[in-house]
Amino acid sequence: METVQYQYAINSSGKTINIDNLIAGSEVRREQFKCISCDNLLLPVLGQTRRKHFRHKVDIECSHETYLHKLAKFRFYEIYNTCLQENQPFWIEINFTKYCSFHEEKLLIPCIFSKGKHKFDLTQYFNLIKLETKDGSFIPDLLLSHENGQKIFVEIAVTHKSTLEKRQSEQRIIELNINSELDIKPINNKLLSENEKIDFWNFNREQKKDFCHGICINGFKNTINSHENIENNASLLLSLYKNCFFCCHHRLLVDKGKDIPIYCHIFKQRFHAKAAENCPKYLPDDKFIDNFYLVTPNP
């Protein structure tokens, strides 16, 4: 039977240790290392010809899946605790959109202020971490929480992902898909960035408030100082903001029984104003420039 080789083990202090951090010597020879998966003794192999690794002292069946699951779980627990104790950040990076509300009344929809990945330091919001603690009907691998009741589940997925019930519970979940020892690198780096290996469930991905304070980052200004630049600003508005109200195909229906007031005579159905963002038939209405001129107050 081929001996399983691992890069990590549990030392005599109960902490995970990477073989790359060991140097051959009497101190290492006196140390006892245990397998993260099966708890049996491991021997450090620190030769020069082969890559350093731990191997079992006695050949034994050991689950590699269990090893990966426990390794990721223990490393997260240890590193996050260290961050809390030493006042260091532990970052997450998720897809996030900021909407500016300054022009919302005029445009009927908020502007996209920025869109991309945004970083948050988990330790600023969650100052407690526990291993496999029951929370309601669930037992997450790790539970991040705060005295104010806020919490996040951290799940380690090696062969089994979070259940549909858990994902649909509206509980925020960070799920790390671990297929090899290399996949715990984000944990070691204290940065979990959303990608094909790290999933974020039920997180708020939007924020809306007055970001531009009246000066749009795209160049459109709410305050027009003279009649001669009204047309330029209106044209810019049409090019920047796709909105069904700006489209020549829309018809405005006054119907108190409906909350979707825009009717498209191309698709023969009602839409919300935001539908224009992904509409292949969107066509700005040049008449809007004249209307904009008429409703804009004189300076």
Short mmCIF file of C-alpha atoms in Angstrom, two decimals:
data_model
loop_
_atom_site.label_atom_id
_atom_site.label_comp_id
_atom_site.label_asym_id
_atom_site.label_seq_id
_atom_site.Cartn_x
_atom_site.Cartn_y
_atom_site.Cartn_z
CA MET A 1 0.00 0.00 0.00
CA GLU A 2 1.38 3.39 -1.00
CA THR A 3 2.05 5.69 1.94
CA VAL A 4 0.06 8.92 1.89
CA GLN A 5 2.27 12.01 2.02
CA TYR A 6 1.05 15.20 3.66
CA GLN A 7 2.43 18.72 3.94
CA TYR A 8 0.73 19.40 7.26
CA ALA A 9 0.51 17.70 10.64
CA ILE A 10 -0.50 18.45 14.24
CA ASN A 11 2.45 19.19 16.55
CA SER A 12 2.70 18.48 20.30
CA SER A 13 1.12 21.88 21.03
CA GLY A 14 -2.01 20.90 19.08
CA LYS A 15 -1.32 23.35 16.24
CA THR A 16 -1.08 22.67 12.51
CA ILE A 17 2.46 22.81 11.18
CA ASN A 18 3.71 22.97 7.60
CA ILE A 19 6.61 20.64 6.82
CA ASP A 20 8.31 23.48 4.91
CA ASN A 21 8.74 25.33 8.21
CA LEU A 22 10.77 22.50 9.76
CA ILE A 23 14.55 22.17 9.69
CA ALA A 24 16.23 18.85 10.45
CA GLY A 25 17.68 18.78 13.93
CA SER A 26 17.44 17.29 17.41
CA GLU A 27 14.43 19.44 18.33
CA VAL A 28 12.42 18.14 15.40
CA ARG A 29 13.48 14.54 16.15
CA ARG A 30 12.11 14.86 19.69
CA GLU A 31 8.82 16.32 18.51
CA GLN A 32 5.78 14.11 18.00
CA PHE A 33 3.58 14.83 15.02
CA LYS A 34 0.10 13.44 14.52
CA CYS A 35 -2.01 13.01 11.39
CA ILE A 36 -4.76 15.59 10.99
CA SER A 37 -7.04 12.92 9.54
CA CYS A 38 -6.51 9.73 11.54
CA ASP A 39 -4.59 11.01 14.60
CA ASN A 40 -1.80 8.43 14.11
CA LEU A 41 1.89 9.29 14.39
CA LEU A 42 3.63 10.92 11.44
CA LEU A 43 7.30 11.13 10.64
CA PRO A 44 8.81 14.24 9.02
CA VAL A 45 10.85 13.48 5.89
CA LEU A 46 13.32 16.34 5.53
CA GLY A 47 15.78 14.95 2.98
CA GLN A 48 17.35 16.98 0.18
CA THR A 49 16.50 14.72 -2.76
CA ARG A 50 12.72 14.65 -2.34
CA ARG A 51 10.25 17.33 -1.39
CA LYS A 52 9.71 17.55 2.35
CA HIS A 53 6.64 15.73 3.61
CA PHE A 54 5.07 13.87 6.50
CA ARG A 55 4.43 10.14 6.23
CA HIS A 56 2.71 7.74 8.58
CA LYS A 57 5.01 5.87 10.94
CA VAL A 58 3.02 2.72 10.28
CA ASP A 59 1.25 2.01 7.02
CA ILE A 60 -2.42 2.59 7.65
CA GLU A 61 -5.53 3.50 5.70
CA CYS A 62 -6.08 7.23 6.00
CA SER A 63 -8.77 9.32 4.31
CA HIS A 64 -7.30 12.05 2.15
CA GLU A 65 -10.71 13.75 1.96
CA THR A 66 -10.95 13.87 5.75
CA TYR A 67 -7.41 15.24 5.91
CA LEU A 68 -8.23 18.10 3.52
CA HIS A 69 -11.49 18.92 5.30
CA LYS A 70 -9.91 19.06 8.75
CA LEU A 71 -6.83 20.86 7.48
CA ALA A 72 -8.81 23.73 5.96
CA LYS A 73 -11.09 23.92 9.01
CA PHE A 74 -8.25 23.94 11.56
CA ARG A 75 -6.13 26.40 9.57
CA PHE A 76 -9.04 28.83 9.25
CA TYR A 77 -9.77 28.57 12.98
CA GLU A 78 -6.14 29.12 14.00
CA ILE A 79 -5.42 31.96 11.58
CA TYR A 80 -8.66 33.81 12.28
CA ASN A 81 -8.07 33.56 16.03
CA THR A 82 -4.56 34.93 15.55
CA CYS A 83 -5.97 37.86 13.56
CA LEU A 84 -8.38 38.64 16.39
CA GLN A 85 -5.70 38.41 19.07
CA GLU A 86 -3.10 40.44 17.17
CA ASN A 87 -5.55 42.97 15.67
CA GLN A 88 -4.80 41.89 12.09
CA PRO A 89 -7.31 41.95 9.21
CA PHE A 90 -8.82 38.86 7.62
CA TRP A 91 -10.21 39.97 4.28
CA ILE A 92 -13.01 38.80 2.06
CA GLU A 93 -13.45 40.15 -1.47
CA ILE A 94 -16.85 39.84 -3.15
CA ASN A 95 -18.57 41.16 -6.25
CA PHE A 96 -20.30 44.36 -5.20
CA THR A 97 -22.18 47.23 -6.83
CA LYS A 98 -22.53 50.75 -5.44
CA TYR A 99 -25.49 52.80 -6.65
CA CYS A 100 -25.61 56.58 -6.34
CA SER A 101 -29.05 57.95 -5.43
CA PHE A 102 -28.42 61.66 -6.16
CA HIS A 103 -30.03 61.64 -9.65
CA GLU A 104 -32.55 58.89 -8.89
CA GLU A 105 -35.56 61.20 -8.75
CA LYS A 106 -34.71 62.71 -12.15
CA LEU A 107 -33.63 59.48 -13.87
CA LEU A 108 -36.11 57.19 -12.08
CA ILE A 109 -33.30 54.74 -11.38
CA PRO A 110 -30.06 55.14 -9.40
CA CYS A 111 -26.71 55.46 -11.20
CA ILE A 112 -24.07 52.73 -11.00
CA PHE A 113 -21.32 54.44 -9.04
CA SER A 114 -18.89 51.53 -9.08
CA LYS A 115 -19.01 47.85 -9.90
CA GLY A 116 -16.41 45.19 -9.13
CA LYS A 117 -14.87 43.43 -6.18
CA HIS A 118 -14.86 45.14 -2.81
CA LYS A 119 -12.86 44.11 0.26
CA PHE A 120 -14.18 43.80 3.79
CA ASP A 121 -12.27 42.94 6.95
CA LEU A 122 -14.23 40.17 8.68
CA THR A 123 -12.60 40.84 12.05
CA GLN A 124 -14.22 44.28 12.13
CA TYR A 125 -17.67 42.68 12.12
CA PHE A 126 -17.19 39.25 13.71
CA ASN A 127 -15.07 38.97 16.84
CA LEU A 128 -15.95 35.38 17.76
CA ILE A 129 -15.19 32.08 16.01
CA LYS A 130 -16.27 28.58 16.98
CA LEU A 131 -15.76 25.11 15.52
CA GLU A 132 -18.80 22.99 14.62
CA THR A 133 -21.25 24.82 16.88
CA LYS A 134 -24.96 24.18 16.40
CA ASP A 135 -26.91 27.16 15.15
CA GLY A 136 -30.61 26.47 14.85
CA SER A 137 -30.97 23.34 12.74
CA PHE A 138 -27.48 23.69 11.23
CA ILE A 139 -23.97 22.83 12.40
CA PRO A 140 -21.51 24.84 10.26
CA ASP A 141 -17.86 23.85 10.08
CA LEU A 142 -17.02 27.25 11.52
CA LEU A 143 -19.28 29.94 12.94
CA LEU A 144 -18.23 33.60 12.87
CA SER A 145 -20.38 35.76 15.10
CA HIS A 146 -20.71 38.98 17.06
CA GLU A 147 -22.50 39.87 20.28
CA ASN A 148 -25.03 41.85 18.23
CA GLY A 149 -26.33 38.62 16.70
CA GLN A 150 -24.67 38.90 13.28
CA LYS A 151 -23.11 35.68 12.01
CA ILE A 152 -21.57 33.91 9.04
CA PHE A 153 -21.23 30.18 8.34
CA VAL A 154 -17.89 29.04 6.94
CA GLU A 155 -18.18 25.69 5.18
CA ILE A 156 -15.41 23.44 3.87
CA ALA A 157 -16.49 21.50 0.77
CA VAL A 158 -14.26 18.60 -0.25
CA THR A 159 -16.70 16.02 -1.54
CA HIS A 160 -19.99 17.50 -0.33
CA LYS A 161 -21.21 21.06 -0.86
CA SER A 162 -23.65 22.88 1.40
CA THR A 163 -27.18 21.52 1.22
CA LEU A 164 -29.86 23.36 -0.74
CA GLU A 165 -31.72 23.84 2.52
CA LYS A 166 -28.74 25.63 4.03
CA ARG A 167 -28.19 27.82 0.97
CA GLN A 168 -31.85 28.81 0.88
CA SER A 169 -31.96 29.60 4.60
CA GLU A 170 -30.86 33.22 3.93
CA GLN A 171 -27.94 32.59 6.27
CA ARG A 172 -24.72 34.11 4.93
CA ILE A 173 -22.30 31.36 3.94
CA ILE A 174 -18.69 31.35 2.77
CA GLU A 175 -17.99 28.01 1.10
CA LEU A 176 -14.41 26.99 0.34
CA ASN A 177 -14.02 24.23 -2.23
CA ILE A 178 -10.92 22.27 -1.24
CA ASN A 179 -9.47 19.71 -3.65
CA SER A 180 -5.81 19.85 -2.66
CA GLU A 181 -3.46 21.38 -0.09
CA LEU A 182 -2.88 24.27 -2.50
CA ASP A 183 -6.51 25.35 -2.06
CA ILE A 184 -5.89 26.49 1.52
CA LYS A 185 -3.53 29.21 0.28
CA PRO A 186 -6.25 31.91 0.48
CA ILE A 187 -6.73 30.99 4.16
CA ASN A 188 -3.00 31.29 4.81
CA ASN A 189 -2.99 34.63 2.97
CA LYS A 190 -5.99 35.86 4.99
CA LEU A 191 -7.83 36.84 1.80
CA LEU A 192 -10.88 34.99 0.49
CA SER A 193 -11.71 36.32 -2.94
CA GLU A 194 -14.86 35.23 -4.76
CA ASN A 195 -13.96 32.84 -7.59
CA GLU A 196 -14.65 29.32 -8.83
CA LYS A 197 -13.14 27.92 -5.61
CA ILE A 198 -14.79 30.25 -3.09
CA ASP A 199 -18.54 30.87 -3.04
CA PHE A 200 -20.45 33.53 -1.12
CA TRP A 201 -24.13 32.83 -0.46
CA ASN A 202 -26.81 35.26 0.70
CA PHE A 203 -24.51 38.27 1.00
CA ASN A 204 -25.76 41.79 0.36
CA ARG A 205 -24.06 42.84 -2.87
CA GLU A 206 -25.52 46.32 -3.26
CA GLN A 207 -25.28 49.65 -1.50
CA LYS A 208 -27.26 52.74 -2.43
CA LYS A 209 -26.63 56.26 -1.19
CA ASP A 210 -25.51 59.68 -2.40
CA PHE A 211 -21.94 58.99 -3.50
CA CYS A 212 -21.42 61.76 -6.09
CA HIS A 213 -22.96 64.69 -4.13
CA GLY A 214 -24.29 66.22 -7.36
CA ILE A 215 -21.25 65.73 -9.58
CA CYS A 216 -21.68 62.52 -11.53
CA ILE A 217 -18.50 60.53 -12.05
CA ASN A 218 -19.63 59.91 -15.66
CA GLY A 219 -19.68 63.62 -16.42
CA PHE A 220 -23.39 64.40 -16.11
CA LYS A 221 -24.06 67.31 -13.72
CA ASN A 222 -27.39 67.76 -12.06
CA THR A 223 -27.05 71.54 -12.04
CA ILE A 224 -27.02 73.11 -15.52
CA ASN A 225 -25.49 76.57 -15.57
CA SER A 226 -26.56 77.76 -19.01
CA HIS A 227 -28.99 77.00 -21.83
CA GLU A 228 -26.21 76.31 -24.30
CA ASN A 229 -25.01 73.16 -22.53
CA ILE A 230 -28.47 71.67 -21.83
CA GLU A 231 -28.53 69.75 -25.10
CA ASN A 232 -25.03 68.36 -24.55
CA ASN A 233 -25.92 67.14 -21.07
CA ALA A 234 -29.19 65.60 -22.28
CA SER A 235 -27.36 63.76 -25.07
CA LEU A 236 -24.81 62.53 -22.59
CA LEU A 237 -27.58 61.37 -20.30
CA LEU A 238 -29.16 59.34 -23.10
CA SER A 239 -25.86 57.67 -23.95
CA LEU A 240 -24.94 56.83 -20.36
CA TYR A 241 -28.17 55.66 -18.79
CA LYS A 242 -30.31 53.00 -20.42
CA ASN A 243 -33.83 53.47 -19.16
CA CYS A 244 -37.13 52.41 -20.71
CA PHE A 245 -38.44 55.95 -20.21
CA PHE A 246 -35.71 57.18 -22.59
CA CYS A 247 -36.52 54.59 -25.27
CA CYS A 248 -38.63 55.51 -28.28
CA HIS A 249 -40.45 52.17 -28.07
CA HIS A 250 -42.02 52.79 -24.66
CA ARG A 251 -45.56 53.82 -23.90
CA LEU A 252 -46.52 55.16 -20.50
CA LEU A 253 -49.68 53.58 -19.12
CA VAL A 254 -51.58 55.15 -16.27
CA ASP A 255 -53.09 52.24 -14.40
CA LYS A 256 -53.34 52.35 -10.63
CA GLY A 257 -53.81 48.62 -10.51
CA LYS A 258 -50.38 47.98 -11.99
CA ASP A 259 -46.96 48.68 -10.52
CA ILE A 260 -45.16 48.29 -13.89
CA PRO A 261 -46.16 51.44 -15.81
CA ILE A 262 -44.06 51.01 -18.96
CA TYR A 263 -45.45 49.22 -21.99
CA CYS A 264 -43.14 48.23 -24.86
CA HIS A 265 -44.87 48.19 -28.23
CA ILE A 266 -42.03 46.07 -29.66
CA PHE A 267 -42.34 43.20 -27.16
CA LYS A 268 -46.04 43.85 -26.44
CA GLN A 269 -45.70 43.65 -22.67
CA ARG A 270 -44.93 45.71 -19.56
CA PHE A 271 -41.46 46.27 -18.15
CA HIS A 272 -39.70 48.03 -15.31
CA ALA A 273 -37.46 50.94 -16.34
CA LYS A 274 -34.29 48.93 -15.63
CA ALA A 275 -35.16 46.36 -18.30
CA ALA A 276 -33.52 48.65 -20.87
CA GLU A 277 -30.06 47.78 -19.52
CA ASN A 278 -30.17 44.38 -21.26
CA CYS A 279 -32.64 45.11 -24.03
CA PRO A 280 -31.43 44.38 -27.61
CA LYS A 281 -34.10 46.72 -29.04
CA TYR A 282 -33.26 49.74 -26.87
CA LEU A 283 -33.27 52.94 -28.95
CA PRO A 284 -32.88 56.37 -27.26
CA ASP A 285 -35.60 58.87 -28.14
CA ASP A 286 -34.20 62.13 -29.56
CA LYS A 287 -37.37 63.89 -28.39
CA PHE A 288 -36.15 63.44 -24.88
CA ILE A 289 -33.63 66.24 -25.45
CA ASP A 290 -36.47 68.69 -26.15
CA ASN A 291 -38.43 67.47 -23.14
CA PHE A 292 -35.36 67.77 -20.99
CA TYR A 293 -34.91 71.36 -22.14
CA LEU A 294 -38.52 72.20 -21.32
CA VAL A 295 -38.56 70.72 -17.80
CA THR A 296 -35.15 72.05 -16.79
CA PRO A 297 -35.53 75.28 -14.79
CA ASN A 298 -33.79 78.42 -15.99
CA PRO A 299 -30.53 79.22 -14.16
#
